[in-house]
Each structure stands twice: as structure tokens, then as C-alpha cells.
mmCIF file of C-alpha atoms and ligand atoms in Angstrom:
data_model
loop_
_atom_site.group_PDB
_atom_site.id
_atom_site.type_symbol
_atom_site.label_atom_id
_atom_site.label_comp_id
_atom_site.label_asym_id
_atom_site.label_seq_id
_atom_site.Cartn_x
_atom_site.Cartn_y
_atom_site.Cartn_z
ATOM 1 C CA GLN T 2 -8.809 6.338 -26.319
ATOM 2 C CA LYS T 3 -11.515 5.247 -23.875
ATOM 3 C CA GLU T 4 -12.663 2.532 -26.284
ATOM 4 C CA GLU T 5 -9.125 1.284 -26.682
ATOM 5 C CA TRP T 6 -8.715 1.118 -22.896
ATOM 6 C CA ALA T 7 -12.006 -0.740 -22.476
ATOM 7 C CA LYS T 8 -10.693 -3.561 -24.672
ATOM 8 C CA LEU T 9 -7.905 -4.129 -22.136
ATOM 9 C CA LYS T 10 -10.299 -4.806 -19.279
ATOM 10 C CA ASP T 11 -9.859 -8.571 -19.256
ATOM 11 C CA GLU T 12 -6.309 -8.629 -20.565
ATOM 12 C CA PRO T 13 -3.353 -9.432 -18.292
ATOM 13 C CA THR T 14 -0.964 -6.553 -17.606
ATOM 14 C CA MET T 15 1.906 -7.414 -19.899
ATOM 15 C CA THR T 16 4.765 -5.186 -21.007
ATOM 16 C CA ALA T 17 6.003 -5.022 -24.604
ATOM 17 C CA ASP T 18 8.728 -7.539 -23.699
ATOM 18 C CA LYS T 19 6.173 -9.919 -22.136
ATOM 19 C CA GLU T 20 6.898 -9.233 -18.493
ATOM 20 C CA GLN T 21 3.857 -9.377 -16.250
ATOM 21 C CA VAL T 22 3.107 -6.919 -13.439
ATOM 22 C CA GLU T 23 0.034 -6.646 -11.257
ATOM 23 C CA LEU T 24 -2.378 -3.728 -11.507
ATOM 24 C CA VAL T 25 -4.632 -3.417 -8.478
ATOM 25 C CA ALA T 26 -6.707 -0.716 -6.848
ATOM 26 C CA ASN T 27 -6.963 1.388 -3.722
ATOM 27 C CA ILE T 28 -10.408 1.323 -2.105
ATOM 28 C CA GLY T 29 -12.016 2.977 0.910
ATOM 29 C CA THR T 30 -15.354 1.180 1.215
ATOM 30 C CA PRO T 31 -16.760 -2.246 0.253
ATOM 31 C CA GLU T 32 -18.896 -0.519 -2.411
ATOM 32 C CA ASP T 33 -15.697 0.507 -4.231
ATOM 33 C CA ALA T 34 -14.946 -3.141 -5.049
ATOM 34 C CA ALA T 35 -17.411 -3.131 -7.958
ATOM 35 C CA SER T 36 -15.560 -0.368 -9.771
ATOM 36 C CA VAL T 37 -12.254 -2.204 -9.296
ATOM 37 C CA LEU T 38 -13.685 -5.109 -11.295
ATOM 38 C CA ASP T 39 -15.374 -2.803 -13.827
ATOM 39 C CA ASN T 40 -11.990 -1.203 -14.485
ATOM 40 C CA GLY T 41 -10.160 -4.485 -14.927
ATOM 41 C CA GLY T 42 -8.373 -4.412 -11.566
ATOM 42 C CA GLU T 43 -6.518 -7.599 -10.672
ATOM 43 C CA GLY T 44 -7.229 -7.177 -6.991
ATOM 44 C CA VAL T 45 -7.136 -4.648 -4.181
ATOM 45 C CA GLY T 46 -3.691 -3.347 -3.238
ATOM 46 C CA LEU T 47 -4.889 -1.115 -0.434
ATOM 47 C CA TYR T 48 -8.182 -1.226 1.434
ATOM 48 C CA ARG T 49 -8.098 1.845 3.683
ATOM 49 C CA THR T 50 -10.187 0.668 6.641
ATOM 50 C CA GLU T 51 -10.306 4.101 8.316
ATOM 51 C CA PHE T 52 -13.630 4.857 6.652
ATOM 52 C CA LEU T 53 -15.311 2.125 8.718
ATOM 53 C CA TYR T 54 -14.334 4.113 11.808
ATOM 54 C CA MET T 55 -15.036 7.619 10.529
ATOM 55 C CA GLY T 56 -18.246 9.635 10.327
ATOM 56 C CA LYS T 57 -20.006 7.829 13.150
ATOM 57 C CA SER T 58 -20.406 8.182 16.917
ATOM 58 C CA GLN T 59 -18.679 5.027 18.102
ATOM 59 C CA LEU T 60 -16.205 2.325 17.114
ATOM 60 C CA PRO T 61 -17.452 -0.225 14.573
ATOM 61 C CA SER T 62 -18.224 -3.600 16.170
ATOM 62 C CA GLU T 63 -16.338 -6.774 15.277
ATOM 63 C CA ASP T 64 -19.364 -8.084 13.363
ATOM 64 C CA GLU T 65 -19.818 -4.851 11.440
ATOM 65 C CA GLN T 66 -16.180 -5.006 10.342
ATOM 66 C CA TYR T 67 -16.412 -8.714 9.570
ATOM 67 C CA GLU T 68 -19.332 -8.068 7.205
ATOM 68 C CA ALA T 69 -17.428 -5.303 5.412
ATOM 69 C CA TYR T 70 -14.238 -7.363 4.961
ATOM 70 C CA LYS T 71 -16.191 -10.470 3.955
ATOM 71 C CA SER T 72 -18.116 -8.568 1.315
ATOM 72 C CA VAL T 73 -14.930 -7.222 -0.309
ATOM 73 C CA LEU T 74 -13.268 -10.650 -0.248
ATOM 74 C CA GLU T 75 -16.316 -12.340 -1.762
ATOM 75 C CA LYS T 76 -16.674 -9.753 -4.496
ATOM 76 C CA MET T 77 -13.012 -10.085 -5.442
ATOM 77 C CA GLU T 78 -13.226 -13.915 -5.447
ATOM 78 C CA ASP T 79 -9.702 -15.351 -5.611
ATOM 79 C CA LYS T 80 -8.058 -12.018 -6.401
ATOM 80 C CA PRO T 81 -5.707 -10.641 -3.747
ATOM 81 C CA VAL T 82 -7.128 -8.140 -1.268
ATOM 82 C CA VAL T 83 -4.613 -6.242 0.854
ATOM 83 C CA VAL T 84 -6.365 -4.818 3.895
ATOM 84 C CA ARG T 85 -4.532 -2.174 5.866
ATOM 85 C CA THR T 86 -5.205 -2.092 9.581
ATOM 86 C CA LEU T 87 -6.447 1.124 11.122
ATOM 87 C CA ASP T 88 -4.411 4.191 10.134
ATOM 88 C CA ILE T 89 -6.065 6.824 12.266
ATOM 89 C CA GLY T 90 -4.409 10.034 13.491
ATOM 90 C CA GLY T 91 -2.341 12.382 11.360
ATOM 91 C CA ASP T 92 -4.882 14.079 9.137
ATOM 92 C CA LYS T 93 -7.607 11.541 9.984
ATOM 93 C CA GLU T 94 -9.428 12.195 13.259
ATOM 94 C CA LEU T 95 -12.028 10.223 15.206
ATOM 95 C CA GLU T 96 -14.328 12.519 17.195
ATOM 96 C CA TYR T 97 -15.455 9.879 19.665
ATOM 97 C CA LEU T 98 -11.936 8.834 20.665
ATOM 98 C CA ASP T 99 -10.662 12.115 22.053
ATOM 99 C CA LEU T 100 -7.159 11.792 20.620
ATOM 100 C CA PRO T 101 -4.643 14.298 21.987
ATOM 101 C CA ASP T 102 -4.013 17.568 20.160
ATOM 102 C CA GLU T 103 -0.511 17.449 18.792
ATOM 103 C CA LEU T 104 1.975 19.971 17.482
ATOM 104 C CA ASN T 105 2.969 17.646 14.620
ATOM 105 C CA PRO T 106 0.134 15.183 13.975
ATOM 106 C CA PHE T 107 1.946 13.553 11.053
ATOM 107 C CA LEU T 108 4.844 12.775 13.384
ATOM 108 C CA GLY T 109 2.582 11.810 16.224
ATOM 109 C CA PHE T 110 0.280 9.239 17.670
ATOM 110 C CA ARG T 111 -1.219 7.546 14.626
ATOM 111 C CA ALA T 112 -1.735 4.230 12.849
ATOM 112 C CA ILE T 113 0.180 1.279 14.331
ATOM 113 C CA ARG T 114 1.341 3.505 17.206
ATOM 114 C CA PHE T 115 -2.262 4.073 18.210
ATOM 115 C CA CYS T 116 -3.215 0.421 17.664
ATOM 116 C CA LEU T 117 -0.425 -0.981 19.823
ATOM 117 C CA GLU T 118 -1.465 1.338 22.681
ATOM 118 C CA ASN T 119 -5.162 0.591 22.211
ATOM 119 C CA GLU T 120 -4.817 -3.128 21.898
ATOM 120 C CA GLN T 121 -8.510 -3.940 22.294
ATOM 121 C CA ILE T 122 -9.426 -1.810 19.291
ATOM 122 C CA PHE T 123 -6.645 -3.486 17.299
ATOM 123 C CA ARG T 124 -7.622 -6.994 18.406
ATOM 124 C CA THR T 125 -11.233 -6.396 17.413
ATOM 125 C CA GLN T 126 -10.173 -5.444 13.900
ATOM 126 C CA LEU T 127 -7.804 -8.396 13.589
ATOM 127 C CA ARG T 128 -10.474 -10.846 14.732
ATOM 128 C CA ALA T 129 -12.892 -9.463 12.154
ATOM 129 C CA LEU T 130 -10.233 -9.838 9.450
ATOM 130 C CA LEU T 131 -9.254 -13.355 10.483
ATOM 131 C CA ARG T 132 -12.886 -14.497 10.540
ATOM 132 C CA ALA T 133 -13.413 -13.029 7.066
ATOM 133 C CA SER T 134 -10.205 -14.588 5.717
ATOM 134 C CA VAL T 135 -11.899 -17.842 4.661
ATOM 135 C CA TYR T 136 -13.960 -15.972 2.028
ATOM 136 C CA GLY T 137 -11.139 -14.925 -0.274
ATOM 137 C CA ASN T 138 -7.474 -14.122 -0.742
ATOM 138 C CA LEU T 139 -6.740 -11.865 2.237
ATOM 139 C CA LYS T 140 -3.413 -10.178 2.929
ATOM 140 C CA ILE T 141 -2.993 -8.064 6.053
ATOM 141 C CA MET T 142 -0.812 -4.946 6.086
ATOM 142 C CA PHE T 143 0.322 -2.779 8.996
ATOM 143 C CA PRO T 144 0.670 0.986 8.399
ATOM 144 C CA MET T 145 3.385 3.389 9.573
ATOM 145 C CA ILE T 146 5.850 0.761 10.712
ATOM 146 C CA ALA T 147 9.004 2.559 11.923
ATOM 147 C CA THR T 148 10.775 -0.232 13.806
ATOM 148 C CA LEU T 149 11.116 -4.002 13.724
ATOM 149 C CA GLU T 150 9.723 -4.176 17.241
ATOM 150 C CA GLU T 151 6.446 -2.649 16.078
ATOM 151 C CA PHE T 152 6.141 -5.308 13.406
ATOM 152 C CA HIS T 153 6.966 -8.080 15.879
ATOM 153 C CA GLN T 154 4.405 -6.777 18.346
ATOM 154 C CA ALA T 155 1.662 -6.380 15.748
ATOM 155 C CA LYS T 156 2.302 -9.804 14.255
ATOM 156 C CA ALA T 157 2.343 -11.467 17.685
ATOM 157 C CA ILE T 158 -1.063 -9.972 18.465
ATOM 158 C CA LEU T 159 -2.370 -11.185 15.105
ATOM 159 C CA LEU T 160 -1.120 -14.732 15.743
ATOM 160 C CA ASP T 161 -2.542 -14.638 19.259
ATOM 161 C CA GLU T 162 -6.005 -13.744 17.938
ATOM 162 C CA LYS T 163 -5.721 -16.431 15.289
ATOM 163 C CA GLN T 164 -5.029 -18.965 18.025
ATOM 164 C CA ASN T 165 -7.919 -17.627 20.111
ATOM 165 C CA LEU T 166 -10.325 -18.004 17.211
ATOM 166 C CA GLN T 167 -9.133 -21.498 16.442
ATOM 167 C CA ASN T 168 -9.521 -22.462 20.106
ATOM 168 C CA GLU T 169 -13.099 -21.207 19.869
ATOM 169 C CA GLY T 170 -13.630 -23.470 16.848
ATOM 170 C CA THR T 171 -13.719 -20.684 14.266
ATOM 171 C CA SER T 172 -11.920 -21.423 11.020
ATOM 172 C CA VAL T 173 -9.248 -19.065 9.773
ATOM 173 C CA SER T 174 -7.343 -19.200 6.491
ATOM 174 C CA ASP T 175 -3.815 -20.593 6.738
ATOM 175 C CA ASN T 176 -2.567 -18.602 3.751
ATOM 176 C CA ILE T 177 -2.755 -15.020 4.947
ATOM 177 C CA GLU T 178 0.305 -13.039 3.943
ATOM 178 C CA VAL T 179 1.348 -10.410 6.478
ATOM 179 C CA GLY T 180 3.174 -7.349 5.229
ATOM 180 C CA ILE T 181 3.917 -3.753 6.013
ATOM 181 C CA MET T 182 3.673 -0.360 4.441
ATOM 182 C CA VAL T 183 7.053 1.194 3.778
ATOM 183 C CA GLU T 184 6.272 4.852 4.309
ATOM 184 C CA ILE T 185 8.782 5.869 6.968
ATOM 185 C CA PRO T 186 12.412 6.367 5.891
ATOM 186 C CA SER T 187 13.836 4.307 8.788
ATOM 187 C CA THR T 188 12.012 1.261 7.449
ATOM 188 C CA ALA T 189 13.041 1.905 3.863
ATOM 189 C CA VAL T 190 16.676 2.235 4.969
ATOM 190 C CA ILE T 191 16.695 -1.115 6.802
ATOM 191 C CA ALA T 192 14.422 -2.855 4.295
ATOM 192 C CA LYS T 193 16.934 -5.737 4.154
ATOM 193 C CA GLN T 194 16.268 -6.582 7.787
ATOM 194 C CA PHE T 195 12.507 -6.262 7.363
ATOM 195 C CA ALA T 196 12.515 -8.324 4.176
ATOM 196 C CA LYS T 197 13.583 -11.423 6.094
ATOM 197 C CA GLU T 198 10.464 -11.220 8.249
ATOM 198 C CA VAL T 199 7.565 -9.822 6.256
ATOM 199 C CA ASP T 200 5.705 -11.535 3.411
ATOM 200 C CA PHE T 201 5.545 -8.363 1.315
ATOM 201 C CA PHE T 202 6.105 -4.624 1.242
ATOM 202 C CA SER T 203 3.804 -1.940 -0.089
ATOM 203 C CA ILE T 204 5.523 1.398 -0.534
ATOM 204 C CA GLY T 205 3.359 4.284 0.660
ATOM 205 C CA THR T 206 4.838 7.151 -1.263
ATOM 206 C CA ASN T 207 2.274 9.703 -0.062
ATOM 207 C CA ASP T 208 3.887 9.558 3.350
ATOM 208 C CA LEU T 209 7.362 8.391 2.317
ATOM 209 C CA ILE T 210 7.807 11.548 0.231
ATOM 210 C CA GLN T 211 6.689 13.876 3.009
ATOM 211 C CA TYR T 212 8.949 12.223 5.581
ATOM 212 C CA THR T 213 11.968 11.971 3.290
ATOM 213 C CA MET T 214 11.723 15.554 2.060
ATOM 214 C CA ALA T 215 10.511 16.881 5.459
ATOM 215 C CA ALA T 216 7.642 18.567 3.615
ATOM 216 C CA ASP T 217 4.129 18.264 5.069
ATOM 217 C CA ARG T 218 1.918 16.724 2.367
ATOM 218 C CA MET T 219 -0.900 19.159 3.275
ATOM 219 C CA ASN T 220 1.144 22.365 3.398
ATOM 220 C CA GLU T 221 1.052 24.418 0.202
ATOM 221 C CA HIS T 222 3.992 26.581 1.250
ATOM 222 C CA VAL T 223 6.316 23.624 0.991
ATOM 223 C CA SER T 224 4.551 21.691 -1.749
ATOM 224 C CA TYR T 225 7.408 22.527 -4.136
ATOM 225 C CA LEU T 226 9.511 20.153 -2.027
ATOM 226 C CA TYR T 227 6.987 17.353 -2.276
ATOM 227 C CA GLN T 228 8.777 15.693 -5.186
ATOM 228 C CA PRO T 229 7.868 12.124 -6.197
ATOM 229 C CA TYR T 230 10.608 12.033 -8.850
ATOM 230 C CA HIS T 231 13.340 13.232 -6.517
ATOM 231 C CA PRO T 232 16.363 10.913 -6.799
ATOM 232 C CA ALA T 233 16.227 10.389 -3.023
ATOM 233 C CA ILE T 234 12.786 8.827 -3.419
ATOM 234 C CA LEU T 235 13.823 6.725 -6.402
ATOM 235 C CA ASN T 236 16.897 5.491 -4.526
ATOM 236 C CA LEU T 237 14.811 4.526 -1.504
ATOM 237 C CA VAL T 238 12.260 2.749 -3.696
ATOM 238 C CA ASN T 239 15.057 0.905 -5.483
ATOM 239 C CA HIS T 240 16.644 -0.089 -2.172
ATOM 240 C CA VAL T 241 13.341 -1.477 -0.891
ATOM 241 C CA ILE T 242 12.720 -3.475 -4.088
ATOM 242 C CA GLU T 243 16.246 -4.937 -4.105
ATOM 243 C CA ALA T 244 15.979 -5.897 -0.444
ATOM 244 C CA ALA T 245 12.638 -7.620 -0.986
ATOM 245 C CA HIS T 246 13.680 -9.473 -4.127
ATOM 246 C CA HIS T 247 16.817 -10.701 -2.408
ATOM 247 C CA GLU T 248 14.490 -12.528 0.008
ATOM 248 C CA ASN T 249 12.047 -13.543 -2.738
ATOM 249 C CA LYS T 250 9.345 -11.245 -1.426
ATOM 250 C CA TRP T 251 7.115 -9.098 -3.613
ATOM 251 C CA VAL T 252 6.860 -5.312 -3.506
ATOM 252 C CA GLY T 253 3.882 -3.140 -4.312
ATOM 253 C CA MET T 254 3.296 0.569 -4.216
ATOM 254 C CA CYS T 255 0.017 2.068 -3.043
ATOM 255 C CA GLY T 256 0.835 5.772 -2.939
ATOM 256 C CA GLU T 257 -0.364 8.118 -5.696
ATOM 257 C CA MET T 258 2.982 7.705 -7.452
ATOM 258 C CA ALA T 259 2.074 4.152 -8.545
ATOM 259 C CA GLY T 260 -0.528 5.475 -10.981
ATOM 260 C CA ASP T 261 1.517 8.376 -12.317
ATOM 261 C CA ALA T 262 2.333 8.137 -16.020
ATOM 262 C CA ILE T 263 5.810 9.618 -15.571
ATOM 263 C CA ALA T 264 6.684 7.447 -12.593
ATOM 264 C CA ILE T 265 5.409 4.182 -14.114
ATOM 265 C CA PRO T 266 8.297 3.636 -16.584
ATOM 266 C CA ALA T 267 10.840 4.279 -13.814
ATOM 267 C CA LEU T 268 9.059 1.978 -11.347
ATOM 268 C CA LEU T 269 8.821 -0.756 -13.980
ATOM 269 C CA GLY T 270 12.566 -0.483 -14.569
ATOM 270 C CA LEU T 271 13.279 -0.679 -10.841
ATOM 271 C CA GLY T 272 11.328 -3.955 -10.749
ATOM 272 C CA LEU T 273 8.150 -3.025 -8.885
ATOM 273 C CA ASP T 274 5.833 -6.057 -8.858
ATOM 274 C CA GLU T 275 2.470 -4.527 -8.014
ATOM 275 C CA PHE T 276 1.018 -1.082 -8.773
ATOM 276 C CA SER T 277 -1.981 -0.019 -6.697
ATOM 277 C CA MET T 278 -3.954 3.056 -7.760
ATOM 278 C CA SER T 279 -7.417 4.533 -8.018
ATOM 279 C CA ALA T 280 -9.629 2.254 -10.103
ATOM 280 C CA SER T 281 -9.993 4.839 -12.861
ATOM 281 C CA SER T 282 -6.214 4.817 -13.488
ATOM 282 C CA ILE T 283 -5.950 1.064 -14.057
ATOM 283 C CA LEU T 284 -6.835 0.851 -17.750
ATOM 284 C CA PRO T 285 -4.697 3.848 -18.765
ATOM 285 C CA ALA T 286 -1.799 2.315 -16.807
ATOM 286 C CA ARG T 287 -2.310 -1.080 -18.470
ATOM 287 C CA SER T 288 -2.313 0.563 -21.848
ATOM 288 C CA GLN T 289 0.889 2.450 -21.022
ATOM 289 C CA LEU T 290 2.650 -0.631 -19.651
ATOM 290 C CA ARG T 291 1.875 -2.614 -22.800
ATOM 291 C CA GLY T 292 3.953 -0.109 -24.728
ATOM 292 C CA LEU T 293 6.955 -0.217 -22.393
ATOM 293 C CA SER T 294 9.881 -2.620 -22.336
ATOM 294 C CA LYS T 295 10.872 -3.616 -18.821
ATOM 295 C CA GLU T 296 14.343 -4.621 -19.952
ATOM 296 C CA LYS T 297 14.904 -1.275 -21.611
ATOM 297 C CA MET T 298 13.668 0.645 -18.572
ATOM 298 C CA ALA T 299 15.877 -1.483 -16.313
ATOM 299 C CA SER T 300 18.903 -0.594 -18.431
ATOM 300 C CA PHE T 301 18.421 3.068 -17.447
ATOM 301 C CA LYS T 302 18.394 2.298 -13.749
ATOM 302 C CA ASP T 303 21.956 3.319 -12.790
ATOM 303 C CA LYS T 304 21.705 6.508 -14.773
ATOM 304 C CA LEU T 305 18.391 7.424 -13.190
ATOM 305 C CA LEU T 306 19.538 6.684 -9.650
ATOM 306 C CA SER T 307 22.661 8.820 -10.027
ATOM 307 C CA MET T 308 20.832 11.980 -11.107
ATOM 308 C CA GLY T 309 20.763 15.033 -8.881
ATOM 309 C CA THR T 310 17.357 16.605 -9.380
ATOM 310 C CA SER T 311 13.730 15.791 -10.118
ATOM 311 C CA GLU T 312 13.901 17.944 -13.206
ATOM 312 C CA GLU T 313 16.648 15.811 -14.724
ATOM 313 C CA VAL T 314 14.750 12.643 -13.845
ATOM 314 C CA VAL T 315 11.555 13.836 -15.518
ATOM 315 C CA ALA T 316 13.354 15.047 -18.636
ATOM 316 C CA PHE T 317 15.213 11.730 -18.913
ATOM 317 C CA ILE T 318 12.089 9.576 -18.532
ATOM 318 C CA LYS T 319 10.231 11.667 -21.093
ATOM 319 C CA GLU T 320 13.092 11.407 -23.562
ATOM 320 C CA LYS T 321 13.370 7.638 -23.181
ATOM 321 C CA THR T 322 9.650 6.960 -23.493
ATOM 322 C CA GLU T 323 8.821 9.229 -26.409
ATOM 323 C CA HIS T 324 8.160 7.413 -29.640
HETATM 324 C C1 LIG L 412 0.708 6.430 1.562
HETATM 325 O O1 LIG L 412 1.142 6.991 2.569
HETATM 326 O O2 LIG L 412 1.296 6.436 0.461
HETATM 327 C C2 LIG L 412 -0.572 5.715 1.605
HETATM 328 C C3 LIG L 412 -0.983 4.968 0.591
HETATM 329 O O3 LIG L 412 -1.330 5.861 2.714
HETATM 330 P P1 LIG L 412 -2.242 7.129 3.033
HETATM 331 O O4 LIG L 412 -2.296 7.973 1.799
HETATM 332 O O5 LIG L 412 -3.560 6.555 3.429
HETATM 333 O O6 LIG L 412 -1.486 7.748 4.168
HETATM 334 MG MG1 LIG L 413 0.326 6.640 4.541
#
């Protein structure tokens, strides 16, 4: 099987009925970019920048970040690289920042919430990204967006730093798409309103599942409720994709679900454009997608979305994809 997968490394990701989707990877450090290419990744769908900030005694400087972003963009050449701005808090702590102890860290002061309150830290990261943007195909993504105002605020700061850099004579790419992670139910529910304003969505199912099911993703006592195939999740994902496509925007998924062999046929049928996963899942996913018909999967959509339980969903997908 490994040999068969290896042959697909330089092939496009094409379904049996000749529909193309994008298979990209999640990375945490610039060094990970090499394995994305080795595994036939078509780009980076999620660069988790937290690791630049973790395991050290102080914040990374603008130049340090610039070098990291530049190196990923250069390695990936013209392939898309979606960089997520700092998603600290929740389960990810920074010792040197003295963040408050919270009763519910996953519902607390994290990600974009932290960045909008600590604007200097946010601006430093955005400047580093904007300076690096001329070296490749950069897309910027904001995490944990719960309201339109947060997106407006974050984007205004980004545009302000772009202007500042240009005033200083620094060149910045003019083709940077700006999108958001859809990982909070409020945003998934009003995806239509967001779709008019963002350039793309990337669905973060790791968090979207925990918030939709009210089941902490780290708590084993409630892990039985952490159900990727729950019809509530599939309906939200479908709603987000329809909203985006209505505005001609693309939708990716960068949660674990995107690389899951049971979820992939369903996501293909719902019309997901980009699947972002760990590099090692890319070739198996490409191989699977080549055997699936998008049209056929799409024809099961209404049935799938009207089911009542995860169990029914899984049984149905298995039945329809068995040869
Ligand atoms: C997600 O929530 O699905 C996601 C990709 O982000 P993280 O796992 O880093 O929270
Ligand atoms: Mg998340």
C-alpha cells in the first residue's frame, strides 16, 4: 500500500469523477514544511504559530518571526500557506506572560481575544507576516472568531500595519487573502454574514465539536460526546460550506476530522474545497479520494443531514463506500 501511495506524490488530488480538491497539511514549525512536500502536500492549510511563542522565556521578536514565516513561504514556493495568528490560552500556556487562572480556559481568554487586548503582541506578529508575504503565497487566518466585530477589529489592525510598513518603504504583497477559523458555533450559525466579508473559512472541528457538544476535548469522562460524525456537526459544516459558496469563497477544514477516512466521503459530498491534515495522512487521503465520486457522495447529502445519530451516519457512509 505504501508503494501505491508513493506513486501519488506528484499527482493532483482528483476524485473518480474528475473533481479536484486540495490536500494540504497542518504544521507547527518551519522544519515541518519539508515533510509536507515529501508527502505530496499541495500547500499548508494551517501553520500553528503558537510554537514560536512556547518553550522559551520571552516573546519572539518581529525579526525572529519574520525569518520563520519567510522560510516556510520560500520552501512552499507558490503553494498556498495559511498562517494562523497566535492561538494562545485554552490548553496552551505561556509561562512568561502570566495569563490569569481561569475556571474554564477553553471558554476564556485565548486566541483572538488575547490578541485584541494585547495589541502590541498582535501587531508584532502581523508586521512579521506582512514583511514575509512577498516570499510566497501567504494567507492570514484569525483563530477563535466569535463575532463579526472581532473580525473587523483584527482586519483593521492588519490593514493599519500594512499601511505603516508601506509608509516605511517596505514592500508587502497585495494578494494576501484574509480568512477566519470557524470553530465557534456562533460563527458557524451566521456564516452567511461572515462569508460576505472574509476571503475564506477554515473549519476547526477540534474546537467546533467541543463547543457544539459542550464536551471538553481533553476530558475523558465526556469523550463519548465528542462526536465528529454527529449530525449536528455535519449540519453546521454543510451550512458553512453553503454560505461560503454562495459568496464564491472557498472553505477548508483543518481539524482532525479533515483527515479521517470515514469523514472524508461525507465532506467531499458536502463540497469541502480544501482538506488540511497531518502530512502523513495526505497520500492515504489522496488515494481514498481517487476512488470516490463527488457527485455520488453529494447525492447522499439530504439523507445524511437528516439522520439522528452518529451511529447511523457512520453505518451509512460505510455502506455507501464499500466496494
Ligand atoms: C481546531 O480547533 O480544529 C484547530 C485546528 O485548532 P487547534 O486544534 O489548534 O485548536
Ligand atoms: Mg482550535
